[in-house]
Amino acid sequence: MADNPYLAHRKDKKASSSSEPLLGFLPRKVKGEQVRKALDHENNPFTKKPHTAQYRKILEARKKLPVFMQMDEFLTMFSDNQIIVMVGETGSGKTTQIPQFVTFSDLPHTKGKLVACTQPRRVAAMSVARRVAEEMDVELGREVGYSIRFEDMTEPGKTFLKYMTDGMLLREAMNDPNLERYSTIILDEAHERTLATDVLMGLLKDIAKRRADLKIIIMSATLDALKFQKYFGLTQDSAAPLFKVPGRTHPVEVFYTQEPEPDYVEAAIRTVLMIHRAEDPGDILVFLTGEEEIEDACKKIKLEADDLVNQDPDSVGPLVCIPLYSSLPPQQQQRIFDPAPSAISPSGPPGRKVVVSTNIAETSLTIDGIVYVVDPGFSKQKVYNPRIRVESLLVSPISKASAQQRAGRAGRTRPGKCFRLYTEKDFMGELEEQTYPEILRCNLSNTVLELLKLGIKDLVRFDYVDAPAPETLMRALELLNYLAALDDEGNITALGRIMAEFPLDPQLAKMLIASPEFKCSNEILTITAMLSVPNIWVRPANARREADEAKALLSVPDSDHLTLLNVYNQYYQNKYDKNWAWQNYVSGRALAQAENVRDQLQRTMERFEIELVSLSDEKKLYQNVRKALVIGFFMQVAHKEGEKGSYLTVKDNQNVALHPSCGLDSQPEWVLFNEFVLTKRPYIRTNTDVRGEWLLELASQYYDLSSFPDGETKRTLQRIAKKRDGKAGGVSNGGEPASKKQRKK
DNA sequence: GAGCACTGC
């Protein structure tokens, strides 16, 4: 080694210059001047290697970021406080720079700790980590890494700056309730108020009291900072300090309509065509609420734009209209990055690109070159009704914050315009300031189990940023108690602790853990994975009949759940072939995801020594799968009332119908469902024929008939119970009566 | 005879 002239040279250099770049750095007492000197140093302070030319080039650009100018102010605040709230608008560079500043001050590598920065989305965690590794002149996955589900790009003992999804940090907290590995935790995009961010905020506030050495930074883009400041204040009257950085975007001029628009889709189409005729070149982004609306609008825009071009080719250029929503295959999503069409003739008017998108373009996807935004002011939002335990999507007015975010999409490359299809008066007076946080809008059974596993005992009095409705918490506790994840005092049970380790809804976790008792854990594992990914059925508008025929061939007559198992098994037998998927009108992407989820769940099962077994008798196996479903989903059963395909959910007495996508070839008396969806009517989706006696036998606590409301369901169950009790030796699980087997179509 | 805002583990 000593013969290496390069090393010798470096050694000499080191001796002659200021030697160690971090010399004199006192953890958490570091000054801006010191950091700037270290950044300009010849050697990388963390790898000791000389900085590359690329590093210097990037550094020069970083120095121009707004946040860079305020490094001294930030470092002083970081030294003096345990918790900081930071507001940085788009383009401030907060996500890439602040974690680096923190690293230089905190020096986590000297104490075997890490700095974490959370993101609500996986792509963001990955791409920001990659960028920061470049900026710090290190290899991604070494000093700087990321951690997301299915991919841990970090090196234990080496990585000291880690970007991760908020959900991933929450998972870690379940087995390390003080998050001891971290010296500083940065929650980015806190204004988005994802479920995981909200839970983490509550958790971190609590941990901060126990761990004086832990520093916390809450980063947010909008002006709801005061709420966070107050929440994280040390006492009732004090607030956490605010660090504020201006953004760097172009101005966006906002226009409102004079009168409210009765039909926002029609108004949006009209506005797009108006822009196309009258405004300077530049692409348009239109926000609508869902797939159908978007596809429909795209067709109409295309038709009308073609008309305009035909009428007046000298003044109207060509226009392409591109739909954008999450269920679109990635290849088609990529089309939004295609350049606008060129002019028809060299001297003709230039072309224009229009992207018609859901909210996905508000946060998740950024399209450069957008100059005009058309904002009708609506989006689909999840709402939860705890009374009937149903989550549904409702087209609702957006918040002011959301409208601001949408407008900002027009100013990324140059000054832009935003056309709001509502009045200024409505904007000022009718729109909420912020979008309702997710924790107030959804079923919390998963979250409640997580909180209990995290050691929070009193869920009602837990210090939430926004407390969920007590009824929502009660519903969650009730479900968890029926599933035996909680005892009657509300304490988490041993079973509940294992359930919480699975990245699944409690019903699925319970079913999976219990499945070895029914000797079908291989099958339940597959079904659980299939239920954890988006819809696997592909039904192109131009091949509906073919798709339905293909689905019929894959269907198992008495269970949609078994159909999912069948699809996965055939996919497996065809060696995970995407072509097989394509030919059978199932989504190869969803199947590949299911495969991934299945592997992850299997590893968790192995960790808890949950056996993977299958009965060899196929008929018995399938029956046992249907019984195992009852172990998790006994609260999601409907009973047929009358002959018209009308069902009533047990106990809740909601009128429901089998969803049209249901593959059952009859209308069984008892149906277990995976999902209750409220669209044009209440439907139950992904259904399995089950038997009344199984309910009484396998879920006797819930099917305690004294707790049942009067009605046909109760009377039927009473008859079954009577028959059962009349028999010597109790329940028979033997063959079904022949009459029930008769199918009608 | 209909859907699928968007994320995340």
mmCIF file of C-alpha atoms in Angstrom, chain A residues 32-169:
data_model
loop_
_atom_site.group_PDB
_atom_site.id
_atom_site.type_symbol
_atom_site.label_atom_id
_atom_site.label_comp_id
_atom_site.label_asym_id
_atom_site.label_seq_id
_atom_site.Cartn_x
_atom_site.Cartn_y
_atom_site.Cartn_z
ATOM 1 C CA GLY A 32 -22.160 27.901 8.439
ATOM 2 C CA GLU A 33 -18.679 29.120 7.765
ATOM 3 C CA GLN A 34 -17.257 25.756 8.806
ATOM 4 C CA VAL A 35 -19.674 23.850 6.580
ATOM 5 C CA ARG A 36 -18.929 26.012 3.536
ATOM 6 C CA LYS A 37 -15.228 25.470 4.074
ATOM 7 C CA ALA A 38 -15.728 21.723 4.337
ATOM 8 C CA LEU A 39 -17.837 21.729 1.168
ATOM 9 C CA ASP A 40 -15.077 23.562 -0.679
ATOM 10 C CA HIS A 41 -12.424 21.283 0.752
ATOM 11 C CA GLU A 42 -10.339 19.218 -1.577
ATOM 12 C CA ASN A 43 -11.379 15.972 0.087
ATOM 13 C CA ASN A 44 -14.749 14.525 0.794
ATOM 14 C CA PRO A 45 -15.127 14.638 4.582
ATOM 15 C CA PHE A 46 -17.003 11.332 4.671
ATOM 16 C CA THR A 47 -15.047 9.198 2.217
ATOM 17 C CA LYS A 48 -11.722 11.058 2.495
ATOM 18 C CA LYS A 49 -11.430 10.813 -1.282
ATOM 19 C CA PRO A 50 -10.731 13.908 -3.379
ATOM 20 C CA HIS A 51 -13.885 15.560 -4.652
ATOM 21 C CA THR A 52 -14.756 14.976 -8.297
ATOM 22 C CA ALA A 53 -15.204 17.659 -10.922
ATOM 23 C CA GLN A 54 -18.896 16.823 -11.087
ATOM 24 C CA TYR A 55 -19.177 17.495 -7.369
ATOM 25 C CA ARG A 56 -17.772 20.990 -7.811
ATOM 26 C CA LYS A 57 -20.110 21.692 -10.665
ATOM 27 C CA ILE A 58 -23.166 20.623 -8.670
ATOM 28 C CA LEU A 59 -21.918 22.556 -5.633
ATOM 29 C CA GLU A 60 -21.866 25.782 -7.612
ATOM 30 C CA ALA A 61 -25.522 25.232 -8.562
ATOM 31 C CA ARG A 62 -26.453 24.364 -4.961
ATOM 32 C CA LYS A 63 -24.968 27.608 -3.753
ATOM 33 C CA LYS A 64 -27.603 29.474 -5.743
ATOM 34 C CA LEU A 65 -30.553 27.747 -4.045
ATOM 35 C CA PRO A 66 -32.588 29.988 -1.711
ATOM 36 C CA VAL A 67 -32.100 27.611 1.208
ATOM 37 C CA PHE A 68 -28.332 27.695 0.792
ATOM 38 C CA MET A 69 -28.259 31.427 1.465
ATOM 39 C CA GLN A 70 -29.831 30.801 4.859
ATOM 40 C CA MET A 71 -27.468 28.080 6.013
ATOM 41 C CA ASP A 72 -26.126 30.076 8.969
ATOM 42 C CA GLU A 73 -29.584 30.914 10.214
ATOM 43 C CA PHE A 74 -30.622 27.282 9.917
ATOM 44 C CA LEU A 75 -27.579 25.912 11.716
ATOM 45 C CA THR A 76 -28.021 28.313 14.619
ATOM 46 C CA MET A 77 -31.668 27.346 14.970
ATOM 47 C CA PHE A 78 -30.766 23.663 14.722
ATOM 48 C CA SER A 79 -28.150 24.065 17.480
ATOM 49 C CA ASP A 80 -30.547 25.856 19.793
ATOM 50 C CA ASN A 81 -33.722 23.786 19.443
ATOM 51 C CA GLN A 82 -34.927 20.237 19.672
ATOM 52 C CA ILE A 83 -37.853 20.706 17.294
ATOM 53 C CA ILE A 84 -38.043 23.028 14.295
ATOM 54 C CA VAL A 85 -40.879 23.659 11.875
ATOM 55 C CA MET A 86 -39.755 24.645 8.440
ATOM 56 C CA VAL A 87 -41.666 26.138 5.548
ATOM 57 C CA GLY A 88 -40.055 25.990 2.166
ATOM 58 C CA GLU A 89 -41.949 26.673 -0.994
ATOM 59 C CA THR A 90 -41.475 24.789 -4.258
ATOM 60 C CA GLY A 91 -38.001 25.204 -5.661
ATOM 61 C CA SER A 92 -36.390 26.206 -2.361
ATOM 62 C CA GLY A 93 -34.256 23.074 -2.340
ATOM 63 C CA LYS A 94 -35.299 22.093 1.177
ATOM 64 C CA THR A 95 -35.657 18.350 0.533
ATOM 65 C CA THR A 96 -32.143 17.946 -0.797
ATOM 66 C CA GLN A 97 -30.271 20.575 1.236
ATOM 67 C CA ILE A 98 -31.684 20.553 4.772
ATOM 68 C CA PRO A 99 -30.804 16.897 5.422
ATOM 69 C CA GLN A 100 -27.248 17.633 4.281
ATOM 70 C CA PHE A 101 -26.966 20.660 6.556
ATOM 71 C CA VAL A 102 -28.250 18.514 9.395
ATOM 72 C CA THR A 103 -25.660 15.851 8.612
ATOM 73 C CA PHE A 104 -22.812 18.369 8.815
ATOM 74 C CA SER A 105 -24.030 19.665 12.149
ATOM 75 C CA ASP A 106 -25.215 16.441 13.718
ATOM 76 C CA LEU A 107 -22.315 14.295 12.469
ATOM 77 C CA PRO A 108 -24.341 11.074 12.870
ATOM 78 C CA HIS A 109 -21.477 8.936 11.532
ATOM 79 C CA THR A 110 -19.351 9.775 14.558
ATOM 80 C CA LYS A 111 -21.876 8.292 16.959
ATOM 81 C CA GLY A 112 -23.237 5.359 14.993
ATOM 82 C CA LYS A 113 -26.562 7.074 14.327
ATOM 83 C CA LEU A 114 -28.539 8.094 11.273
ATOM 84 C CA VAL A 115 -30.384 11.110 9.996
ATOM 85 C CA ALA A 116 -33.724 10.115 8.458
ATOM 86 C CA CYS A 117 -35.810 12.117 6.029
ATOM 87 C CA THR A 118 -39.277 10.770 5.279
ATOM 88 C CA GLN A 119 -41.316 11.149 2.099
ATOM 89 C CA PRO A 120 -44.946 10.202 1.483
ATOM 90 C CA ARG A 121 -44.071 8.461 -1.792
ATOM 91 C CA ARG A 122 -41.578 5.792 -2.763
ATOM 92 C CA VAL A 123 -40.431 7.384 -6.011
ATOM 93 C CA ALA A 124 -39.616 10.587 -4.160
ATOM 94 C CA ALA A 125 -37.565 8.768 -1.521
ATOM 95 C CA MET A 126 -35.616 6.984 -4.248
ATOM 96 C CA SER A 127 -35.007 9.901 -6.554
ATOM 97 C CA VAL A 128 -34.093 12.393 -3.839
ATOM 98 C CA ALA A 129 -31.647 9.921 -2.282
ATOM 99 C CA ARG A 130 -30.021 9.418 -5.670
ATOM 100 C CA ARG A 131 -29.690 13.160 -6.169
ATOM 101 C CA VAL A 132 -28.256 13.760 -2.694
ATOM 102 C CA ALA A 133 -25.733 10.936 -3.088
ATOM 103 C CA GLU A 134 -24.551 12.713 -6.228
ATOM 104 C CA GLU A 135 -24.385 16.057 -4.452
ATOM 105 C CA MET A 136 -22.369 14.536 -1.618
ATOM 106 C CA ASP A 137 -20.119 12.716 -4.038
ATOM 107 C CA VAL A 138 -20.818 9.278 -2.588
ATOM 108 C CA GLU A 139 -22.174 6.051 -3.987
ATOM 109 C CA LEU A 140 -25.922 5.591 -3.506
ATOM 110 C CA GLY A 141 -26.571 2.928 -0.877
ATOM 111 C CA ARG A 142 -23.372 3.622 1.037
ATOM 112 C CA GLU A 143 -23.198 6.856 3.084
ATOM 113 C CA VAL A 144 -26.479 8.035 1.600
ATOM 114 C CA GLY A 145 -29.276 5.563 0.927
ATOM 115 C CA TYR A 146 -32.978 4.971 0.908
ATOM 116 C CA SER A 147 -35.385 2.484 2.373
ATOM 117 C CA ILE A 148 -38.785 1.686 0.887
ATOM 118 C CA ARG A 149 -40.987 -1.397 0.890
ATOM 119 C CA PHE A 150 -39.341 -4.205 -1.102
ATOM 120 C CA GLU A 151 -36.041 -2.326 -1.330
ATOM 121 C CA ASP A 152 -33.504 -1.461 1.316
ATOM 122 C CA MET A 153 -30.762 0.547 -0.338
ATOM 123 C CA THR A 154 -28.675 1.183 2.761
ATOM 124 C CA GLU A 155 -25.594 -0.350 4.313
ATOM 125 C CA PRO A 156 -25.810 -0.966 8.062
ATOM 126 C CA GLY A 157 -22.974 0.749 9.871
ATOM 127 C CA LYS A 158 -22.141 2.866 6.859
ATOM 128 C CA THR A 159 -25.274 4.759 5.876
ATOM 129 C CA PHE A 160 -25.841 7.887 7.938
ATOM 130 C CA LEU A 161 -28.312 9.781 5.770
ATOM 131 C CA LYS A 162 -31.408 7.805 4.849
ATOM 132 C CA TYR A 163 -34.430 8.838 2.823
ATOM 133 C CA MET A 164 -37.430 6.644 3.430
ATOM 134 C CA THR A 165 -41.197 6.468 3.082
ATOM 135 C CA ASP A 166 -43.124 7.617 6.140
ATOM 136 C CA GLY A 167 -44.785 4.207 6.308
ATOM 137 C CA MET A 168 -41.384 2.566 6.534
ATOM 138 C CA LEU A 169 -40.346 4.680 9.515
#
